[in-house]
Coordinates of C-alpha atoms in Angstrom, one line a residue:
M19 CA 128.6 110.2 109.4
K20 CA 128.9 106.4 108.7
R21 CA 131.4 105.5 111.4
H22 CA 130.6 106.0 115.1
P23 CA 133.6 104.4 116.9
S24 CA 133.8 104.9 120.7
S25 CA 133.2 103.3 124.1
H26 CA 131.4 103.9 127.4
S27 CA 133.0 106.5 129.7
K28 CA 132.3 108.4 132.9
A29 CA 129.9 110.6 130.9
A30 CA 127.8 107.6 130.0
A31 CA 127.8 106.5 133.6
A32 CA 126.7 109.9 134.7
A33 CA 123.8 109.7 132.2
L34 CA 122.7 106.4 133.7
L35 CA 122.9 107.9 137.2
I36 CA 120.5 110.7 136.1
L37 CA 118.1 108.0 134.9
A38 CA 118.2 106.3 138.2
L39 CA 117.8 109.4 140.4
G40 CA 115.5 111.4 138.2
S41 CA 116.0 114.7 136.5
P42 CA 116.6 117.9 138.5
A43 CA 113.2 119.1 137.6
Q44 CA 111.6 115.9 138.8
S45 CA 113.5 116.1 142.1
A46 CA 112.5 119.8 142.6
L47 CA 108.8 119.0 142.2
A48 CA 109.0 116.1 144.5
L49 CA 110.5 118.3 147.2
E50 CA 107.9 120.9 146.8
G51 CA 105.3 118.2 147.6
Q52 CA 102.8 119.6 145.1
A53 CA 100.5 117.0 143.7
Q54 CA 99.5 119.2 140.7
P55 CA 101.7 122.3 140.0
P56 CA 100.2 125.3 138.2
A57 CA 100.3 125.2 134.4
A58 CA 103.2 127.6 134.2
A59 CA 105.2 125.7 136.7
Q60 CA 104.4 122.4 135.0
A61 CA 105.5 123.7 131.7
K62 CA 108.8 125.0 133.2
A63 CA 109.4 121.7 134.9
A64 CA 108.7 119.8 131.6
A65 CA 111.2 122.1 129.8
M66 CA 113.8 121.5 132.5
N67 CA 113.3 117.8 132.4
F68 CA 113.5 117.8 128.6
D69 CA 116.8 119.8 128.6
A70 CA 118.3 117.5 131.2
E71 CA 117.4 114.5 129.2
V72 CA 118.9 115.9 126.0
D73 CA 122.1 116.8 127.8
A74 CA 122.3 113.3 129.4
F75 CA 121.8 111.8 126.0
L76 CA 124.5 113.9 124.4
A77 CA 127.0 113.1 127.1
A78 CA 126.3 109.4 126.6
Y79 CA 126.4 109.7 122.8
W80 CA 129.8 111.5 122.7
A81 CA 131.1 108.8 125.0
M82 CA 129.9 106.1 122.7
F83 CA 130.8 107.8 119.4
P84 CA 133.9 110.0 119.8
D85 CA 134.2 110.7 116.0
A86 CA 130.7 112.1 116.0
A87 CA 131.8 114.3 118.9
V88 CA 134.8 115.6 116.9
A89 CA 132.4 116.4 114.0
A90 CA 130.3 118.4 116.5
G91 CA 133.4 120.4 117.6
R92 CA 134.4 118.4 120.7
Y93 CA 138.0 117.9 119.7
A94 CA 139.3 116.4 122.9
E95 CA 137.3 113.3 122.0
A96 CA 139.7 112.7 119.1
A97 CA 142.1 111.1 121.5
R98 CA 139.8 108.0 121.7
L99 CA 139.8 105.6 118.8
P100 CA 138.0 102.4 119.9
A101 CA 138.6 99.4 117.7
P102 CA 135.5 98.4 115.6
T103 CA 135.1 94.9 117.2
E104 CA 132.1 92.7 117.5
A105 CA 131.9 93.5 121.2
R106 CA 131.8 97.2 120.3
R107 CA 128.9 96.6 117.9
Q108 CA 127.0 94.9 120.7
Q109 CA 127.7 97.9 122.9
Q110 CA 126.3 100.2 120.3
L111 CA 123.2 98.1 119.9
K112 CA 122.6 98.1 123.7
F113 CA 123.1 101.9 123.7
A114 CA 120.4 102.3 121.0
E115 CA 117.9 100.0 122.8
Q116 CA 118.4 101.7 126.1
W117 CA 118.0 105.2 124.8
L118 CA 115.0 104.3 122.6
T119 CA 113.3 103.1 125.8
R120 CA 114.3 106.1 127.9
L121 CA 113.3 108.7 125.3
A122 CA 110.0 107.0 124.8
R123 CA 109.2 107.8 128.4
V124 CA 110.2 111.4 127.9
A125 CA 107.9 111.6 124.8
A126 CA 105.0 110.3 126.9
A127 CA 105.4 113.1 129.5
P128 CA 103.0 116.0 129.4
G129 CA 104.0 119.6 128.6
L130 CA 106.4 119.2 125.7
T131 CA 106.3 122.0 123.1
P132 CA 106.0 121.1 119.4
A133 CA 109.7 121.9 119.0
Q134 CA 110.7 119.5 121.8
A135 CA 108.4 116.8 120.4
G136 CA 110.2 117.3 117.1
D137 CA 113.6 116.9 118.7
L138 CA 112.5 113.6 120.2
L139 CA 111.3 112.4 116.9
L140 CA 114.7 113.2 115.4
L141 CA 116.5 111.3 118.2
D142 CA 114.1 108.4 117.9
N143 CA 114.7 108.2 114.1
H144 CA 118.5 108.4 114.6
L145 CA 118.6 105.6 117.1
R146 CA 116.3 103.4 115.0
A147 CA 118.5 104.0 112.0
L148 CA 121.6 103.1 114.1
R149 CA 119.9 99.9 115.2
W150 CA 118.9 99.0 111.6
S151 CA 122.4 99.8 110.3
L152 CA 124.0 97.5 113.0
T153 CA 121.6 94.6 112.4
E154 CA 120.3 94.8 108.8
L155 CA 122.6 97.0 106.6
R156 CA 125.8 95.6 108.2
S157 CA 128.0 97.8 105.9
E158 CA 130.9 97.3 108.3
R159 CA 131.2 93.9 106.7
W160 CA 131.4 95.0 103.0
D161 CA 132.3 98.7 102.9
A162 CA 136.1 99.0 103.5
S163 CA 135.9 102.8 103.1
E164 CA 134.2 103.1 106.4
Y165 CA 137.5 102.6 108.1
N166 CA 139.7 105.7 107.9
V167 CA 141.3 107.4 110.9
A168 CA 142.4 110.6 109.2
D169 CA 139.9 113.3 109.8
P170 CA 140.2 113.7 113.6
F171 CA 144.0 113.8 113.3
A172 CA 143.6 116.6 110.7
Q173 CA 141.1 118.4 112.9
L174 CA 143.5 118.4 115.8
L175 CA 146.4 119.6 113.7
N176 CA 144.3 122.5 112.3
K177 CA 142.7 123.8 115.5
P178 CA 145.1 126.2 117.2
D179 CA 142.1 128.0 118.8
F180 CA 141.2 124.7 120.6
A181 CA 144.5 124.3 122.4
P182 CA 148.2 125.0 122.1
L183 CA 150.1 122.6 119.8
P184 CA 151.8 120.6 122.7
K185 CA 148.4 119.9 124.2
R186 CA 146.9 118.9 120.8
L187 CA 149.9 116.6 120.3
Q188 CA 149.2 114.9 123.6
L189 CA 145.7 114.0 122.2
I190 CA 147.2 113.0 118.8
D191 CA 149.7 110.7 120.6
Q192 CA 146.9 109.0 122.5
R193 CA 145.0 108.4 119.2
L194 CA 148.1 107.2 117.4
R195 CA 148.6 104.4 119.9
Q196 CA 145.2 103.0 119.0
V197 CA 145.6 103.0 115.3
P198 CA 147.1 99.5 114.9
A199 CA 144.3 97.8 116.9
Y200 CA 141.7 99.8 115.0
Y201 CA 142.9 98.6 111.6
K202 CA 143.4 95.0 112.8
A203 CA 139.7 94.9 113.9
A204 CA 138.6 96.6 110.7
L205 CA 140.3 94.0 108.5
A206 CA 138.7 91.2 110.6
N207 CA 135.3 92.7 110.0
L208 CA 135.4 92.6 106.2
H209 CA 133.6 89.6 104.7
E210 CA 133.4 89.6 100.9
P211 CA 133.8 93.4 100.6
S212 CA 132.4 95.3 97.6
P213 CA 135.1 95.8 95.0
V214 CA 134.2 99.4 94.3
H215 CA 134.3 100.3 98.1
L216 CA 137.5 98.4 98.3
R217 CA 139.1 100.6 95.7
L218 CA 137.8 103.8 97.4
A219 CA 139.2 102.6 100.7
I220 CA 142.6 102.0 99.1
E221 CA 142.6 105.5 97.6
Q222 CA 141.4 107.4 100.6
N223 CA 143.6 105.6 103.1
S224 CA 146.6 106.2 100.7
G225 CA 145.7 109.9 100.8
A226 CA 145.7 109.7 104.6
L227 CA 149.3 108.6 104.7
S228 CA 150.6 112.1 104.2
L229 CA 149.3 112.9 107.7
F230 CA 151.7 110.3 109.2
R231 CA 154.6 110.9 106.8
E232 CA 154.6 114.7 106.7
D233 CA 152.0 116.5 108.9
I234 CA 152.5 114.9 112.3
P235 CA 156.3 114.8 112.1
K236 CA 156.3 118.4 111.1
A237 CA 154.0 119.3 114.1
I238 CA 156.3 117.3 116.5
K239 CA 159.2 119.3 115.3
E240 CA 157.4 122.7 115.5
A241 CA 156.2 121.9 119.1
A242 CA 159.8 121.7 120.3
L243 CA 159.0 118.7 122.5
K244 CA 161.7 117.3 124.8
P245 CA 163.8 114.8 122.9
A246 CA 162.5 111.8 124.8
A247 CA 158.9 112.8 124.3
A248 CA 159.4 113.6 120.7
A249 CA 161.1 110.2 120.1
E250 CA 158.3 108.4 121.8
M251 CA 155.6 110.1 119.8
A252 CA 157.5 109.6 116.6
G253 CA 157.6 105.9 117.4
H254 CA 153.8 105.8 117.9
N255 CA 153.4 107.7 114.7
A256 CA 155.6 105.2 112.8
K257 CA 153.6 102.3 114.1
A258 CA 150.3 104.0 113.1
Q259 CA 151.7 104.7 109.6
R260 CA 152.7 101.0 109.3
A261 CA 149.2 100.0 110.3
V262 CA 147.6 102.1 107.6
E263 CA 150.1 100.8 105.1
A264 CA 149.4 97.2 106.2
Y265 CA 145.6 97.8 105.8
I266 CA 146.1 99.2 102.3
A267 CA 148.3 96.2 101.4
A268 CA 145.8 93.8 102.7
L269 CA 143.0 95.4 100.7
E270 CA 145.1 95.3 97.6
Q271 CA 145.6 91.6 98.1
I272 CA 141.8 91.1 98.5
E273 CA 141.3 93.2 95.4
K274 CA 143.8 91.1 93.4
K275 CA 141.9 88.0 94.4
Q276 CA 138.6 89.5 93.5
Q277 CA 139.8 90.5 90.1
A278 CA 141.1 86.9 89.5
D279 CA 138.0 85.0 90.6
G280 CA 135.2 87.6 90.3
S281 CA 134.2 87.5 93.9
G282 CA 133.0 90.3 96.1
R283 CA 129.6 91.7 97.2
S284 CA 127.6 93.8 94.8
F285 CA 127.6 97.5 95.6
R286 CA 123.8 97.5 95.0
L287 CA 121.7 97.6 98.1
G288 CA 118.6 96.1 96.5
K289 CA 115.0 97.2 97.0
A290 CA 114.4 96.4 100.6
L291 CA 117.6 97.9 102.1
F292 CA 117.5 100.9 99.8
E293 CA 113.9 101.8 100.6
Q294 CA 114.5 101.3 104.4
K295 CA 117.6 103.4 104.2
F296 CA 115.7 106.1 102.3
D297 CA 113.0 106.2 105.0
Y298 CA 115.6 106.6 107.8
E299 CA 117.9 109.1 106.1
I300 CA 115.7 111.2 103.8
Q301 CA 112.7 111.4 106.2
A302 CA 110.5 112.7 103.4
S303 CA 106.7 113.1 103.0
V304 CA 107.0 110.4 100.3
D305 CA 108.6 107.0 99.9
A306 CA 111.4 106.1 97.5
P307 CA 109.2 104.7 94.7
T308 CA 107.0 107.8 94.7
L309 CA 110.0 110.1 94.6
F310 CA 111.4 108.2 91.7
Q311 CA 108.1 108.7 89.7
R312 CA 108.1 112.4 90.6
A313 CA 111.6 112.7 89.3
L314 CA 110.7 111.1 86.0
A315 CA 107.9 113.5 85.6
E316 CA 110.0 116.5 86.5
K317 CA 112.7 115.4 84.0
E318 CA 110.1 115.7 81.2
T319 CA 109.1 119.2 82.4
L320 CA 112.7 120.4 82.4
L321 CA 113.4 119.0 79.0
Q322 CA 110.4 120.9 77.6
R323 CA 111.8 124.1 79.2
M324 CA 115.3 123.5 77.9
S325 CA 113.9 122.9 74.4
G326 CA 112.3 126.4 74.5
Y327 CA 115.6 128.0 75.5
A328 CA 117.4 126.0 72.8
D329 CA 114.9 127.3 70.2
E330 CA 115.5 130.9 71.4
L331 CA 119.3 130.5 71.2
W332 CA 119.6 128.5 68.0
P333 CA 119.4 131.4 65.5
Q334 CA 122.3 133.3 67.1
L335 CA 124.5 130.3 67.6
F336 CA 123.7 128.4 64.3
A337 CA 122.4 131.0 62.0
N338 CA 122.5 129.0 58.8
E339 CA 121.7 125.6 60.1
A340 CA 118.4 123.8 60.4
V341 CA 117.1 122.9 63.8
P342 CA 117.5 119.2 64.5
A343 CA 114.3 117.2 64.6
D344 CA 115.4 115.3 67.7
R345 CA 114.8 117.4 70.8
L346 CA 117.8 115.9 72.7
D347 CA 120.1 116.5 69.8
K348 CA 119.0 120.2 69.5
I349 CA 119.5 120.9 73.2
A350 CA 122.8 119.1 73.3
R351 CA 124.1 121.1 70.3
V352 CA 123.3 124.4 72.0
I353 CA 124.8 123.3 75.4
D354 CA 127.9 122.1 73.6
K355 CA 128.4 125.4 71.9
L356 CA 127.9 127.5 75.0
S357 CA 130.1 125.2 77.2
S358 CA 133.2 126.3 75.4
R359 CA 133.1 129.4 77.6
H360 CA 134.8 128.4 80.8
V361 CA 137.6 129.3 83.1
A362 CA 141.2 128.3 82.4
P363 CA 142.2 125.1 84.3
E364 CA 144.9 126.9 86.3
R365 CA 142.4 129.5 87.4
F366 CA 139.6 127.1 88.5
V367 CA 140.1 127.4 92.3
E368 CA 141.0 131.1 92.1
D369 CA 137.8 131.9 90.1
I370 CA 135.7 130.2 92.7
K371 CA 137.4 132.3 95.5
A372 CA 136.8 135.5 93.5
Q373 CA 133.1 134.9 93.1
I374 CA 132.1 134.5 96.7
P375 CA 132.1 138.2 97.6
A376 CA 129.8 139.0 94.6
L377 CA 127.3 136.4 95.8
E378 CA 127.4 137.8 99.3
K379 CA 126.9 141.3 98.1
W380 CA 123.9 140.2 95.9
V381 CA 122.2 138.4 98.8
V382 CA 122.5 141.5 101.1
E383 CA 121.4 144.0 98.4
H384 CA 118.4 142.0 97.4
D385 CA 117.4 141.4 101.0
L386 CA 117.3 137.6 100.8
L387 CA 119.0 136.7 104.0
T388 CA 121.0 138.2 106.9
L389 CA 124.6 137.1 106.5
D390 CA 127.3 136.8 109.2
P391 CA 130.5 138.6 108.1
S392 CA 132.3 137.4 111.2
R393 CA 132.3 133.8 109.9
P394 CA 134.4 133.8 106.7
L395 CA 134.4 131.0 104.1
V396 CA 137.8 129.5 103.2
V397 CA 138.1 127.9 99.7
R398 CA 140.8 125.2 99.7
E399 CA 141.8 122.1 97.7
T400 CA 140.0 119.0 99.0
P401 CA 142.3 117.1 101.5
S402 CA 143.5 113.9 99.7
Y403 CA 141.9 111.6 102.3
M404 CA 138.4 113.1 101.5
R405 CA 138.6 112.8 97.7
G406 CA 136.8 110.2 95.5
V407 CA 133.1 110.9 96.2
A408 CA 132.2 114.5 95.2
G409 CA 134.3 117.1 93.4
A410 CA 133.1 120.0 95.6
S411 CA 131.9 120.0 99.2
I412 CA 131.6 122.0 102.4
S413 CA 133.3 121.2 105.7
A414 CA 131.5 123.2 108.3
P415 CA 132.4 123.5 112.0
G416 CA 130.2 121.6 114.5
L417 CA 127.8 123.1 117.0
M418 CA 130.4 123.0 119.8
D419 CA 133.0 125.0 117.7
P420 CA 131.4 128.5 117.4
K421 CA 134.7 130.0 116.1
G422 CA 135.5 127.3 113.6
V423 CA 136.2 127.9 110.0
T424 CA 134.0 126.7 107.2
Y425 CA 135.9 125.2 104.2
Y426 CA 134.7 125.0 100.7
N427 CA 136.6 122.0 99.4
V428 CA 137.4 121.9 95.7
D429 CA 139.1 119.0 94.0
P430 CA 142.1 120.2 92.0
L431 CA 142.2 119.4 88.3
D432 CA 145.7 117.9 88.3
K433 CA 144.3 114.4 88.5
Y434 CA 142.9 114.8 85.0
T435 CA 144.5 114.4 81.6
P436 CA 144.2 117.6 79.5
E437 CA 141.2 116.0 77.7
Q438 CA 139.5 115.1 81.0
A439 CA 140.1 118.6 82.4
E440 CA 138.6 120.2 79.3
S441 CA 135.5 117.8 79.7
F442 CA 135.2 118.8 83.4
L443 CA 135.5 122.5 82.7
R444 CA 132.9 122.3 79.9
E445 CA 130.6 120.8 82.5
Y446 CA 131.4 123.6 85.0
N447 CA 131.3 126.3 82.4
H448 CA 130.8 130.1 82.9
W449 CA 127.2 129.7 83.9
V450 CA 127.2 126.4 85.8
L451 CA 130.2 127.3 87.9
Q452 CA 128.1 130.2 89.3
V453 CA 125.3 127.8 90.2
L454 CA 127.8 125.5 91.9
N455 CA 129.1 128.3 94.0
I456 CA 125.6 129.3 95.0
H457 CA 124.9 125.7 96.0
E458 CA 128.0 125.1 98.0
A459 CA 128.6 128.5 99.4
V460 CA 126.3 131.6 99.3
P461 CA 123.4 131.3 100.1
G462 CA 123.7 127.5 100.0
H463 CA 125.4 125.1 102.3
Y464 CA 127.8 127.6 104.0
V465 CA 125.0 129.9 105.0
Q466 CA 122.5 127.2 106.0
L467 CA 125.0 125.4 108.2
L468 CA 125.9 128.7 110.0
Y469 CA 122.2 129.3 110.7
S470 CA 121.8 125.7 111.8
N471 CA 124.5 126.1 114.4
K472 CA 122.6 129.1 115.8
S473 CA 119.4 127.2 116.2
P474 CA 117.9 127.1 119.7
S475 CA 117.6 123.3 119.3
K476 CA 120.9 121.4 119.7
V477 CA 119.2 118.3 118.5
K478 CA 118.1 119.8 115.2
A479 CA 121.6 121.2 114.6
L480 CA 123.5 118.0 115.6
F481 CA 121.2 115.4 114.1
G482 CA 120.3 117.2 110.9
N483 CA 118.6 115.8 107.9
G484 CA 120.6 115.5 104.7
A485 CA 117.6 116.1 102.5
M486 CA 116.9 119.4 104.2
V487 CA 120.6 120.4 103.9
E488 CA 120.9 119.5 100.2
G489 CA 117.4 120.7 99.5
W490 CA 118.2 124.1 100.9
A491 CA 121.3 124.4 98.7
V492 CA 119.2 123.6 95.6
Y493 CA 116.5 126.0 96.7
A494 CA 119.2 128.7 97.2
E495 CA 119.9 128.4 93.4
R496 CA 116.2 129.0 92.6
M497 CA 116.1 131.9 95.1
M498 CA 119.1 133.6 93.4
M499 CA 117.7 133.0 89.9
E500 CA 114.3 134.4 90.9
S501 CA 116.0 137.5 92.3
G502 CA 117.6 138.2 88.9
W503 CA 121.1 136.6 89.3
G504 CA 122.5 135.9 85.8
S505 CA 120.3 138.4 84.1
V506 CA 121.8 140.7 81.4
N507 CA 120.8 144.3 81.4
G508 CA 118.0 143.5 83.7
K509 CA 116.5 140.8 81.4
P510 CA 116.6 137.1 82.0
S511 CA 119.4 135.5 80.2
A512 CA 118.5 132.5 77.9
E513 CA 122.0 131.2 78.4
M514 CA 121.7 131.2 82.2
G515 CA 118.1 129.9 81.9
L516 CA 119.3 126.9 79.8
M517 CA 122.3 126.1 82.0
Y518 CA 120.3 126.5 85.2
A519 CA 117.7 124.1 83.8
K520 CA 120.5 121.7 82.9
W521 CA 121.7 121.9 86.5
N522 CA 118.2 121.2 87.8
L523 CA 118.0 118.3 85.4
R524 CA 121.1 117.0 87.1
V525 CA 119.4 117.2 90.5
V526 CA 116.5 115.2 89.1
S527 CA 118.8 112.7 87.4
N528 CA 120.6 112.1 90.7
A529 CA 117.3 110.8 92.1
I530 CA 116.6 108.7 89.0
L531 CA 120.1 107.3 89.0
D532 CA 120.1 106.5 92.7
Y533 CA 116.9 104.4 92.6
S534 CA 117.6 102.9 89.2
V535 CA 121.1 101.7 90.2
H536 CA 120.3 100.3 93.7
V537 CA 116.8 99.0 93.1
L538 CA 116.3 98.5 89.4
G539 CA 119.8 97.2 88.6
M540 CA 120.7 99.9 86.1
S541 CA 123.9 99.0 84.2
E542 CA 126.8 101.3 83.6
A543 CA 125.9 101.8 79.9
E544 CA 122.3 102.7 80.9
A545 CA 123.6 105.1 83.5
M546 CA 125.9 106.8 81.1
N547 CA 123.1 107.1 78.5
L548 CA 120.9 108.8 81.2
L549 CA 123.6 111.2 82.3
Q550 CA 125.2 112.1 78.9
R551 CA 122.5 111.9 76.3
E552 CA 119.4 112.6 78.4
A553 CA 120.9 115.0 81.0
F554 CA 123.7 116.5 78.8
Q555 CA 126.5 115.9 81.2
S556 CA 130.1 115.7 80.0
N557 CA 131.9 112.3 79.9
T558 CA 134.0 113.2 82.9
E559 CA 131.1 114.3 85.0
A560 CA 129.0 111.3 84.0
A561 CA 131.8 108.9 84.8
E562 CA 132.3 110.4 88.3
K563 CA 128.5 110.4 89.0
W564 CA 128.3 106.7 88.0
H565 CA 131.2 106.1 90.5
R566 CA 129.4 108.1 93.2
A567 CA 126.2 106.1 92.6
Q568 CA 128.1 103.0 93.3
V569 CA 129.9 104.1 96.5
S570 CA 126.9 105.9 98.0
S571 CA 123.2 105.2 98.4
T572 CA 120.1 107.4 99.0
Q573 CA 122.3 110.6 99.3
L574 CA 121.8 111.3 95.6
S575 CA 118.0 111.3 96.2
S576 CA 118.3 114.0 98.9
Y577 CA 118.7 117.0 96.6
F578 CA 115.4 116.6 94.7
T579 CA 113.5 115.5 97.7
G580 CA 114.5 118.4 99.9
F581 CA 114.2 121.0 97.2
S582 CA 110.7 120.0 96.1
E583 CA 109.5 120.0 99.7
I584 CA 111.0 123.4 100.5
L585 CA 109.5 125.0 97.4
A586 CA 106.1 123.4 98.1
L587 CA 106.2 124.8 101.7
R588 CA 107.0 128.3 100.4
E589 CA 104.1 128.2 98.0
Q590 CA 101.8 127.0 100.8
L591 CA 102.8 129.9 103.0
K592 CA 102.5 132.4 100.1
A593 CA 98.9 131.2 99.5
K594 CA 98.1 131.4 103.2
Q595 CA 99.7 134.7 104.0
G596 CA 99.0 136.6 100.8
K597 CA 100.3 140.1 100.8
D598 CA 101.8 139.6 104.2
F599 CA 104.2 137.0 102.9
K600 CA 107.8 138.2 103.2
L601 CA 110.5 136.2 101.4
K602 CA 113.4 137.1 103.7
A603 CA 111.2 136.3 106.8
F604 CA 110.4 132.9 105.3
H605 CA 114.0 132.1 104.6
E606 CA 115.2 133.1 108.1
E607 CA 112.4 131.3 109.9
F608 CA 112.9 128.2 107.9
L609 CA 116.6 128.2 108.7
S610 CA 116.0 128.9 112.4
H611 CA 114.9 125.3 112.8
G612 CA 118.4 123.9 112.4
S613 CA 118.7 121.1 109.9
A614 CA 115.4 119.4 110.7
P615 CA 113.5 117.4 108.0
V616 CA 111.5 119.7 105.8
R617 CA 108.2 117.9 106.7
M618 CA 108.9 118.7 110.4
V619 CA 109.7 122.4 109.6
Q620 CA 106.6 122.5 107.5
R621 CA 104.4 121.5 110.3
L622 CA 105.9 124.0 112.7
M623 CA 105.8 126.9 110.3
L624 CA 102.2 126.1 109.2
E625 CA 101.0 125.8 112.8
K626 CA 102.6 129.2 113.6
A627 CA 101.0 130.8 110.5
Q628 CA 97.7 129.4 111.5
K629 CA 97.9 131.1 114.9
Q630 CA 98.8 134.5 113.4

């Protein structure tokens, strides 16, 4: 989450009181008067102290960052919408410094388990990343898309299990009153905004207007509020809507000026900021330049594999034609021929829905993972305020929302011309659409995030690592292919092999593109050549990926990083355990560590294996 708006509250004060008085465990030991408790008692006291500190941190964190609390499933926090002022930035900096100092004392205490030490490392990294973002990255000054109030409103509107509608409308009303001040401060923050982020902010906030024009008025009517209360809330909603409209209009004026005079900050982070952000967000065993070189090498490996599949398929697809001498041309011809097999545009979302049960059945029958049938997956069109970054995504409930619904968001194709829709569907053809559903749904993101929320570590679930999350989804694709998914009559399918390799090439190209754009200054023409000619992506897909590389940074590197580290860990454990290695046991133990960085999970799993 990029934005963390909030303010201090009674919860934060309570956390500071705990610091002053000492934890319950410390107090208990002092009362016992024991100079040196037995080892078991000391371990128990350390665990109690650690748990108390984590709870105190979380109470203070939710108070400071209510949108993060909403993402975790604490929906009552959605009522608070602090304006992103300079004073607030200073509050957040102070919060980070105070908790870095406090958690360092916890880390120095004896008796922590390896899992607890890992939790502290995650919190330390999170707070250092926050401090760096507030002092070095300063994206609040140039990324206008950071300012969007929509999601917590949508969460409250769509959570009947949280509270009855009248109660939820009370929280919505409180939030509505703060919208004008929020956008006033947001506009004041922007200094020479990036044009590409400016355009994204205009589009996403325009998408958010439907909440104020349609959804909230509809909810007010359905709740049958007393006329005076309904009128008052409608007035607050109208003011909030005007504030969003005014923000959009102001951004459009800035955009018009930028187009006239060529001003505006570059979207590129540059080497120093990108590599620092990579270290904080990816938390890999390698740095960004090393990952880039590994991606280049893996690209060549995949092209060789794809060339072999193309040779195998060429005779049946082009019986009377000579094989092109150019390897890329040969592969492209075969892919182009196969890609004509795809779903009809009007069936795109429905076909995705229909495939989920087949994936679930496969996972169970092949004993790959234990699934939870009580937590269904809902496929839906991506809400308009979320569009413009990725065409498919997962919205999973937070740790504090155990009954929440997981949504598989799919962008509808109505934004495309018929030619663009055909280009898109050729990209997500019969074979690739299956891999996409594995990645996003089963056994990818949907399954991993359910496991994460069941982790015994709240920290590893709440402050998860994006490279682990994306890496698991890519690894899930490999898992399914290795188990035989996509085979024909029990034999590996060359068509699926080629398209799966193409998808893997996309993962690798993401990392190459990410580093090349933000560090090496790759141009749009160079990016399109990489994506279309060298990675065989359709024009529509390549254009959207170029846009994504501009409005995001380091996230595109997370797929290849996490996948390669998970696969390496699996092979390490296979070599160590030999015939005792069990694939399902590996998967479930790996997922039991929440969404911790792979290198942290690797250490914990290898240490456990060493003791066995």
